[in-house]
Coordinates of C-alpha atoms in Angstrom, one line a residue:
Chain A
M1279 CA 0.0 0.0 0.0
A1280 CA 1.4 3.4 -0.8
K1281 CA 1.9 5.9 1.9
Y1282 CA 1.0 9.5 1.4
Y1283 CA 2.2 12.5 3.4
A1284 CA 0.9 16.0 4.3
E1285 CA 2.9 19.0 4.6
S1286 CA 1.8 19.1 8.3
H1287 CA 3.7 15.7 8.7
E1288 CA 1.0 13.2 8.9
W1289 CA 1.0 9.9 6.9
I1290 CA -1.9 7.9 5.6
E1291 CA -2.3 4.7 3.9
L1292 CA -5.6 4.1 2.1
D1293 CA -7.2 0.6 2.0
G1294 CA -10.5 0.8 0.1
T1295 CA -12.2 3.9 1.7
T1296 CA -10.5 3.4 5.0
A1297 CA -7.3 5.3 5.8
T1298 CA -4.8 4.6 8.6
L1299 CA -3.1 7.7 10.0
G1300 CA 0.0 8.5 11.9
I1301 CA 2.8 11.1 12.2
S1302 CA 6.0 11.1 10.2
K1303 CA 9.4 10.2 11.7
Y1304 CA 10.4 13.8 11.1
A1305 CA 7.4 15.0 13.2
A1306 CA 8.1 12.5 16.0
D1307 CA 11.8 13.4 16.2
S1308 CA 11.0 17.1 16.2
L1309 CA 8.6 16.7 19.1
G1310 CA 11.1 14.7 21.1
D1311 CA 9.8 12.3 23.9
I1312 CA 6.1 12.0 23.4
T1313 CA 4.3 11.8 26.7
Y1314 CA 0.7 12.1 25.6
V1315 CA -1.4 11.2 22.6
E1316 CA -5.0 12.4 22.4
I1317 CA -7.0 9.6 20.8
P1318 CA -9.6 11.2 18.4
V1319 CA -13.2 10.5 19.2
S1320 CA -14.6 8.2 16.5
G1321 CA -17.8 9.2 14.5
K1322 CA -16.7 12.8 14.0
A1323 CA -16.7 14.1 10.4
V1324 CA -13.5 16.1 9.7
A1325 CA -12.6 18.2 6.7
A1326 CA -9.1 18.1 5.1
G1327 CA -6.8 20.3 7.3
E1328 CA -9.1 20.1 10.4
V1329 CA -7.5 19.3 13.8
L1330 CA -7.9 15.7 14.8
C1331 CA -6.1 15.5 18.0
T1332 CA -3.1 16.8 20.0
V1333 CA 0.3 15.1 20.6
E1334 CA 2.4 16.3 23.5
S1335 CA 6.2 15.8 24.3
V1336 CA 8.0 17.0 27.4
K1337 CA 8.7 20.2 25.7
A1338 CA 6.1 20.7 23.0
V1339 CA 2.5 20.5 22.1
S1340 CA 1.5 19.8 18.5
D1341 CA -1.8 19.3 16.7
V1342 CA -2.4 16.4 14.3
Y1343 CA -4.4 17.4 11.2
A1344 CA -6.7 15.2 8.9
P1345 CA -4.7 15.1 5.6
V1346 CA -8.0 14.4 3.7
A1347 CA -11.7 14.6 4.6
G1348 CA -13.4 11.6 6.3
T1349 CA -15.0 10.4 9.5
V1350 CA -12.8 9.5 12.5
G1351 CA -13.0 5.7 13.0
E1352 CA -11.1 3.5 15.5
G1353 CA -8.4 5.0 17.6
N1354 CA -5.2 3.4 18.7
A1355 CA -6.0 3.0 22.4
D1356 CA -2.4 1.4 23.1
L1357 CA -1.0 4.9 22.7
E1358 CA -2.8 6.1 25.9
A1359 CA -0.6 3.8 28.0
D1360 CA 2.5 3.9 25.6
P1361 CA 2.7 7.1 23.9
A1362 CA 6.5 6.6 23.4
A1363 CA 5.6 4.0 20.8
L1364 CA 5.1 7.0 18.4
N1365 CA 8.8 7.8 19.0
A1366 CA 10.0 4.3 18.7
D1367 CA 8.5 3.6 15.4
P1368 CA 6.4 6.4 14.1
E1369 CA 6.1 5.3 10.5
N1370 CA 4.5 2.0 11.6
T1371 CA 2.4 3.3 14.6
W1372 CA -1.0 4.4 13.8
I1373 CA -3.1 6.9 15.7
C1374 CA -6.6 6.5 14.2
K1375 CA -8.5 5.4 11.1
L1376 CA -10.4 7.6 8.8
E1377 CA -13.4 6.2 7.1
G1378 CA -15.2 7.3 4.0
V1379 CA -12.0 8.6 2.4
N1380 CA -12.2 9.4 -1.3
A1381 CA -9.1 8.1 -3.1
S1382 CA -9.1 11.1 -5.5
D1383 CA -8.3 13.4 -2.5
L1384 CA -4.8 11.8 -2.2
G1385 CA -3.8 13.8 -5.1
G1386 CA -3.0 16.8 -2.9
L1387 CA -0.5 14.8 -0.8
M1388 CA 3.1 13.8 -1.2
D1389 CA 4.5 10.3 -1.9
A1390 CA 7.4 9.1 0.3
D1391 CA 10.0 10.5 -2.1
A1392 CA 8.4 13.9 -2.4
Y1393 CA 7.9 14.0 1.4
A1394 CA 11.6 13.2 2.0
K1395 CA 12.7 16.0 -0.3
F1396 CA 10.1 18.3 1.4
V1397 CA 11.6 17.5 4.7
E1398 CA 15.0 18.1 3.4
S1399 CA 14.0 21.7 2.4
L1400 CA 12.9 22.6 5.8
Chain B
M1475 CA 21.0 30.2 15.3
D1476 CA 20.5 33.6 16.8
E1477 CA 24.0 35.2 16.7
T1478 CA 23.2 37.4 19.9
L1479 CA 23.1 34.2 22.0
L1480 CA 26.0 33.6 24.3
K1481 CA 27.9 30.2 24.0
T1482 CA 29.5 28.1 26.8
P1483 CA 33.0 26.6 25.9
L1484 CA 31.1 23.5 25.2
A1485 CA 28.7 24.6 22.4
D1486 CA 30.7 22.7 19.7
E1487 CA 30.9 19.5 22.0
H1488 CA 27.1 19.6 22.5
V1489 CA 26.3 19.9 18.7
A1490 CA 28.9 17.1 18.1
L1491 CA 27.1 14.8 20.5
G1492 CA 23.8 15.4 18.6
A1493 CA 22.2 17.7 21.1
R1494 CA 19.2 19.8 20.3
M1495 CA 20.2 23.3 21.0
V1496 CA 17.9 26.0 22.2
P1497 CA 17.9 29.6 23.5
F1498 CA 17.8 29.7 27.4
A1499 CA 18.3 32.8 29.4
G1500 CA 20.2 34.4 26.5
W1501 CA 22.4 31.3 26.0
F1502 CA 22.8 28.7 23.3
M1503 CA 22.2 25.6 25.4
P1504 CA 21.5 21.8 24.9
V1505 CA 17.9 20.9 25.8
Q1506 CA 18.6 17.3 25.2
Y1507 CA 21.0 14.9 23.7
K1508 CA 20.3 11.9 21.3
E1509 CA 18.6 9.7 24.0
G1510 CA 16.1 12.3 24.8
I1511 CA 14.7 14.0 27.9
L1512 CA 12.9 11.1 29.4
A1513 CA 15.9 8.7 29.1
E1514 CA 18.2 11.5 30.5
H1515 CA 15.9 12.1 33.4
K1516 CA 15.6 8.5 34.4
Y1517 CA 19.4 8.0 34.0
T1518 CA 20.1 10.9 36.4
R1519 CA 17.7 9.5 39.0
E1520 CA 19.1 5.9 38.7
H1521 CA 22.8 6.5 37.6
V1522 CA 24.8 9.7 36.9
S1523 CA 24.5 12.5 34.4
L1524 CA 26.8 15.3 33.4
F1525 CA 25.3 18.8 32.8
D1526 CA 27.0 21.8 31.3
I1527 CA 25.9 24.7 33.6
C1528 CA 28.7 27.0 32.5
H1529 CA 26.0 29.7 31.7
M1530 CA 25.5 30.3 35.5
G1531 CA 27.4 33.1 37.2
E1532 CA 30.0 33.0 40.0
F1533 CA 31.3 35.8 42.1
T1534 CA 33.8 36.1 44.9
A1535 CA 33.4 38.7 47.8
A1536 CA 36.4 39.2 49.9
G1537 CA 37.9 41.7 52.3
P1538 CA 37.3 43.3 55.7
G1539 CA 33.6 43.5 56.5
A1540 CA 32.5 41.0 53.9
A1541 CA 30.6 38.8 56.3
E1542 CA 28.8 41.5 58.0
A1543 CA 27.9 43.4 54.8
L1544 CA 26.7 40.2 53.1
D1545 CA 24.6 39.3 56.2
A1546 CA 22.8 42.6 55.8
A1547 CA 22.5 42.2 52.1
L1548 CA 21.0 38.8 51.9
A1549 CA 17.8 37.3 53.3
R1550 CA 19.4 34.3 55.2
S1551 CA 22.2 34.8 57.8
V1552 CA 25.8 34.8 56.4
A1553 CA 27.3 35.7 59.8
D1554 CA 26.5 32.4 61.3
Q1555 CA 27.5 30.3 58.2
K1556 CA 30.4 28.1 58.9
D1557 CA 33.5 27.7 56.7
G1558 CA 33.0 24.9 54.2
V1559 CA 29.2 25.4 54.1
C1560 CA 27.0 26.3 51.2
R1561 CA 23.8 28.0 52.0
Y1562 CA 20.9 28.7 49.7
N1563 CA 20.1 32.3 49.9
F1564 CA 18.1 35.3 48.5
L1565 CA 19.0 38.7 47.3
L1566 CA 15.9 41.0 47.9
N1567 CA 14.8 44.3 47.0
E1568 CA 13.4 46.7 49.8
A1569 CA 9.9 45.3 49.1
G1570 CA 11.1 41.8 49.8
G1571 CA 10.9 40.8 46.2
V1572 CA 13.5 38.3 44.9
I1573 CA 16.3 40.0 42.7
D1574 CA 17.9 36.5 42.6
D1575 CA 18.1 33.2 44.4
L1576 CA 21.7 32.1 44.9
I1577 CA 24.0 30.0 46.8
V1578 CA 26.6 31.4 49.1
Y1579 CA 29.8 29.3 49.9
R1580 CA 31.8 30.5 52.8
M1581 CA 35.6 30.2 52.0
G1582 CA 36.9 32.0 55.2
A1583 CA 36.2 34.6 57.7
E1584 CA 35.8 37.3 55.2
E1585 CA 35.8 35.3 51.9
F1586 CA 32.7 34.1 50.0
F1587 CA 32.0 32.6 46.7
I1588 CA 28.5 33.3 45.3
V1589 CA 26.7 31.2 42.5
V1590 CA 23.9 33.1 40.7
N1591 CA 21.4 32.6 37.9
A1592 CA 22.6 33.3 34.3
A1593 CA 20.0 35.9 33.5
R1594 CA 20.8 37.7 36.8
I1595 CA 24.5 38.1 36.7
A1596 CA 24.6 41.8 35.7
A1597 CA 21.7 42.8 38.1
D1598 CA 23.1 40.9 41.0
F1599 CA 26.7 42.1 40.6
A1600 CA 25.4 45.8 40.4
E1601 CA 23.2 45.4 43.5
L1602 CA 25.9 43.5 45.5
R1603 CA 28.5 46.0 44.7
K1604 CA 26.1 48.8 46.1
R1605 CA 25.6 46.8 49.2
L1606 CA 29.1 46.0 50.0
P1607 CA 31.8 48.4 51.4
A1608 CA 34.6 49.4 49.3
S1609 CA 36.9 47.3 51.6
V1610 CA 35.2 44.2 50.1
K1611 CA 36.5 43.3 46.6
L1612 CA 33.6 41.8 44.6
E1613 CA 34.7 40.0 41.5
N1614 CA 32.6 38.5 38.6
L1615 CA 34.4 35.3 37.6
S1616 CA 31.4 34.1 35.4
D1617 CA 33.3 34.4 32.1
S1618 CA 36.4 32.6 33.2
M1619 CA 34.9 29.8 35.4
A1620 CA 33.3 26.5 34.3
K1621 CA 30.5 24.9 36.1
F1622 CA 29.6 21.2 35.6
D1623 CA 26.8 19.4 37.5
L1624 CA 27.5 15.7 38.1
Q1625 CA 24.3 14.4 39.4
G1626 CA 22.9 11.1 40.2
P1627 CA 23.5 8.2 42.9
D1628 CA 26.6 7.0 41.0
S1629 CA 28.4 10.4 41.1
T1630 CA 30.4 9.7 44.2
A1631 CA 31.7 6.6 42.5
V1632 CA 32.7 8.6 39.4
L1633 CA 34.8 11.1 41.6
T1634 CA 36.4 8.3 43.5
S1635 CA 37.3 6.3 40.3
L1636 CA 39.2 9.5 39.3
G1637 CA 41.3 9.4 42.5
L1638 CA 39.4 11.5 44.9
D1639 CA 39.0 10.0 48.4
A1640 CA 35.4 9.1 49.2
A1641 CA 35.9 10.2 52.9
A1642 CA 37.2 13.6 51.9
L1643 CA 34.3 14.5 49.5
P1644 CA 32.1 17.2 50.8
K1645 CA 28.9 16.4 52.7
Y1646 CA 25.5 17.6 51.5
Y1647 CA 25.6 21.4 51.2
H1648 CA 29.3 21.6 51.8
W1649 CA 32.2 22.3 49.6
G1650 CA 35.9 21.6 49.3
K1651 CA 39.0 22.2 47.2
F1652 CA 40.2 19.3 45.2
E1653 CA 42.7 18.4 42.4
L1654 CA 41.0 16.6 39.5
F1655 CA 42.7 15.9 36.2
G1656 CA 45.6 18.0 37.5
L1657 CA 43.3 21.0 37.9
D1658 CA 42.3 23.0 40.9
M1659 CA 38.6 22.6 41.5
L1660 CA 36.0 23.7 43.8
I1661 CA 33.5 21.0 44.4
S1662 CA 30.3 21.3 46.3
R1663 CA 27.8 18.5 47.2
T1664 CA 24.9 20.5 45.8
G1665 CA 22.6 20.4 42.8
Y1666 CA 19.2 20.8 41.2
T1667 CA 17.9 17.3 40.6
G1668 CA 17.2 16.0 44.1
E1669 CA 19.8 13.2 43.6
L1670 CA 23.1 12.8 45.2
G1671 CA 25.4 15.0 43.2
F1672 CA 28.2 17.5 42.8
E1673 CA 28.9 20.8 41.2
L1674 CA 32.4 21.4 40.0
Y1675 CA 33.9 24.8 39.4
F1676 CA 37.2 25.3 37.6
D1677 CA 39.0 27.4 35.0
A1678 CA 36.9 27.6 31.9
A1679 CA 40.0 27.3 29.7
H1680 CA 40.0 23.5 30.6
A1681 CA 36.2 23.0 30.1
V1682 CA 36.4 20.9 26.9
D1683 CA 39.1 18.7 28.2
V1684 CA 37.3 18.0 31.6
W1685 CA 33.9 17.5 29.7
R1686 CA 35.5 14.8 27.4
K1687 CA 37.4 13.1 30.4
L1688 CA 34.2 13.0 32.5
L1689 CA 32.1 11.6 29.7
A1690 CA 34.8 9.0 29.1
C1691 CA 34.3 7.8 32.7
P1692 CA 32.3 4.5 32.6
G1693 CA 28.5 5.2 33.2
V1694 CA 28.7 8.9 32.8
K1695 CA 26.2 10.4 30.2
P1696 CA 25.4 13.9 29.2
A1697 CA 22.0 15.5 30.1
G1698 CA 20.5 18.7 29.0
L1699 CA 18.4 21.5 30.4
G1700 CA 15.1 19.6 29.5
A1701 CA 15.9 16.8 32.0
R1702 CA 17.4 19.5 34.4
D1703 CA 13.8 21.1 34.3
T1704 CA 11.8 17.9 34.8
L1705 CA 14.1 16.8 37.6
R1706 CA 13.9 20.3 39.5
L1707 CA 10.1 20.3 39.0
E1708 CA 9.5 16.9 40.5
M1709 CA 11.5 18.3 43.5
G1710 CA 9.4 21.4 43.6
Y1711 CA 12.6 23.5 43.4
P1712 CA 11.8 27.0 42.0
L1713 CA 13.2 28.3 38.7
Y1714 CA 14.0 32.1 38.9
G1715 CA 11.6 33.7 36.4
D1716 CA 8.9 31.1 36.7
E1717 CA 8.4 30.8 40.5
M1718 CA 10.3 33.9 41.7
D1719 CA 10.8 37.3 40.5
E1720 CA 11.2 40.9 41.8
S1721 CA 7.5 41.0 42.7
T1722 CA 7.5 37.7 44.6
T1723 CA 8.9 37.4 48.2
P1724 CA 10.7 34.1 49.3
V1725 CA 7.8 33.8 51.9
E1726 CA 5.4 33.6 49.1
A1727 CA 7.6 31.1 47.2
G1728 CA 7.4 28.9 50.2
F1729 CA 10.8 29.7 52.0
G1730 CA 9.3 31.5 55.1
A1731 CA 10.4 29.0 57.6
M1732 CA 14.0 29.1 56.2
L1733 CA 14.2 32.9 56.8
K1734 CA 13.4 32.5 60.6
L1735 CA 11.8 36.0 60.6
D1736 CA 10.1 35.6 63.9
K1737 CA 13.0 33.8 65.5
S1738 CA 15.5 36.6 65.1
E1739 CA 15.6 40.3 64.7
R1740 CA 18.2 40.1 62.0
V1741 CA 17.9 43.2 59.8
F1742 CA 18.6 42.8 56.0
V1743 CA 17.4 44.4 52.8
G1744 CA 13.8 43.5 52.6
S1745 CA 13.3 42.5 56.2
D1746 CA 10.9 45.3 57.0
A1747 CA 8.7 44.5 54.1
L1748 CA 8.8 40.8 54.9
R1749 CA 7.9 41.3 58.7
T1750 CA 5.1 43.9 57.9
V1751 CA 3.4 43.1 54.6
P1752 CA 1.5 39.9 54.6
P1753 CA 2.1 37.5 51.7
K1754 CA -0.2 38.1 48.7
K1755 CA 0.1 34.6 47.3
H1756 CA 1.4 31.1 48.2
L1757 CA 3.1 28.6 46.0
R1758 CA 1.6 25.1 46.0
G1759 CA 2.2 22.0 44.2
L1760 CA -0.4 20.4 41.9
V1761 CA -0.8 16.9 40.6
L1762 CA -2.9 16.8 37.4
E1763 CA -4.9 13.9 36.3
G1764 CA -3.2 12.2 33.2
R1765 CA -0.1 13.0 31.5
R1766 CA -0.8 16.4 29.8
A1767 CA 1.4 19.2 31.1
A1768 CA 0.1 22.6 32.0
H1769 CA 2.4 25.4 31.3
T1770 CA 3.3 28.9 32.7
G1771 CA 0.4 31.3 32.9
T1772 CA -2.4 28.7 32.8
P1773 CA -5.3 29.6 35.1
V1774 CA -6.3 27.2 37.8
L1775 CA -9.9 27.1 38.2
L1776 CA -12.0 26.2 41.4
N1777 CA -15.8 25.9 40.9
G1778 CA -15.4 27.7 37.7
T1779 CA -13.5 30.7 39.2
Q1780 CA -9.9 31.3 38.7
A1781 CA -8.2 30.5 42.0
G1782 CA -4.6 30.3 40.9
T1783 CA -2.0 30.6 38.2
I1784 CA 0.5 27.8 37.0
T1785 CA 4.1 29.0 37.2
S1786 CA 5.6 26.0 35.6
G1787 CA 4.5 22.4 34.8
T1788 CA 5.6 19.3 33.1
F1789 CA 4.9 15.6 32.6
A1790 CA 6.8 14.1 35.5
P1791 CA 8.8 11.1 34.2
S1792 CA 9.4 9.5 37.6
L1793 CA 5.8 9.8 38.7
G1794 CA 4.2 9.0 35.4
C1795 CA 1.7 12.0 35.6
A1796 CA 1.7 15.7 35.0
V1797 CA 2.8 18.0 37.9
A1798 CA 2.8 21.8 38.2
M1799 CA 3.5 24.6 40.6
A1800 CA 1.0 27.3 41.0
Y1801 CA 0.4 30.5 42.9
F1802 CA -2.9 30.9 44.8
D1803 CA -4.3 34.2 46.3
A1804 CA -3.3 34.3 50.0
S1805 CA -6.9 35.4 50.8
A1806 CA -8.5 32.5 49.0
E1807 CA -9.9 29.6 51.1
I1808 CA -8.6 26.5 49.4
P1809 CA -9.7 23.2 50.9
A1810 CA -6.9 20.7 51.2
D1811 CA -8.9 18.3 49.0
A1812 CA -10.0 20.9 46.5
E1813 CA -10.7 19.6 42.9
F1814 CA -9.3 22.2 40.5
E1815 CA -9.8 22.4 36.8
V1816 CA -7.0 23.3 34.5
E1817 CA -7.7 24.4 30.9
L1818 CA -5.1 22.9 28.6
H1819 CA -4.9 23.0 24.8
R1820 CA -8.5 21.9 23.7
A1821 CA -9.1 20.1 27.0
V1822 CA -9.9 20.6 30.7
V1823 CA -8.1 18.3 33.2
K1824 CA -8.7 17.9 37.0
A1825 CA -5.9 18.8 39.5
K1826 CA -5.2 18.3 43.2
L1827 CA -3.0 20.0 45.7
A1828 CA 0.1 17.8 46.5
P1829 CA 3.0 18.3 49.0
L1830 CA 6.4 19.3 47.7
P1831 CA 8.6 17.6 46.7
F1832 CA 6.5 15.5 44.4
W1833 CA 9.4 13.0 44.1
T1834 CA 10.2 11.8 47.6
H1835 CA 12.9 9.1 46.7
G1836 CA 15.8 11.4 45.9
T1837 CA 19.2 10.4 47.0
A1838 CA 20.6 14.0 47.4
N1839 CA 20.7 13.9 51.2
P1840 CA 20.2 10.3 52.4
K1841 CA 20.3 9.6 56.1
E1842 CA 23.9 8.4 56.5

């Protein structure tokens, strides 16, 4: 499955109309030690660019945005007890699902190569 | 980086170690190294960490009349302080507000070493110069003196492995003169972490060499200002600028008992105000429900009305929850079991009063 990235440093992987969402290694590294992950409430409809939840580290607070429109699905409840998992393996640690995602909306996002170049430019 | 930031002699060492550098009190300082704040915090509580604290200031005050003049200049007695002892003290204005919190080391009958906050070096020097007679020579050694903090339960073992005699090492809040790596050092058993530890003062020209040699000792790892802040917050230690400033008295900051105002008639700058003006606020510890941190300036609500203001807060790694310190209006009736609400970024969390220190297992001053 191809992974897509937003300029706000979230990644999503789309399977049918269900997307799995997390934050990039760059985002996790920039935050430092993550101490709290707010699990988004399922059932809420979100527009592209809307705030989904908050991630906190010892020294920073950062919002996580929906890269595409959808409805918040299941959240990764494991992160409540183990927020550090996001630092340990951010690219394989999901925060929540987004349901009802339209594949054509992915066009506005970057693939892994484009995102790597984007991060290098920062 | 901001070119106006000051650099300690170790700035390049920090960058080479992969530190994340941030501005702090006008200095370009490491907030963390590669392992991160949580790992550095835990390592300091359990083993031993080395902190670059060269940004802080050091003065000497020496000459006839030094003891008497410092006694009148500072909030805690200097006159009855014995040689070899370090004493936490306060430089106050006439209103009793804190110009700085500092540590005075007595080196002799009329000779003192004073350690001050980085951002207050100029203010403290000017104020002390005004308060000391011409017979007392006040020198600012801040630029030429390095300060390293070696903190954690294994710090004694590090110093003894380098040839220092364990029995000769200073006791808690004492200092001594030692030779380490062939250099003259002043070493005190003091710190800002709550753990057994030492502060090392020596010629800054050798800072890089000493830093490398200490990090080469088995078990010693560097720690940054991020861990220093979480460690001090778990101990309820104040940070100048957060918990104390010129409009806050040490009584309000929780150090009233230390000043013994009603047990003596000592007169010092600020003593009239402290004896006659009742405190306007009290500093209290808060434990928050959950892991989200409350930061400086956040209102603390009781029954929907603001009862206090957070001065500093953090996720407390050793406790697994968030803690904070906050000022509450002295006139407010706060029940001991009050349930507060703290409004965080897009959320409200509950908070309760907690005694300080939050962390009660520190090794800084174990019963020997």
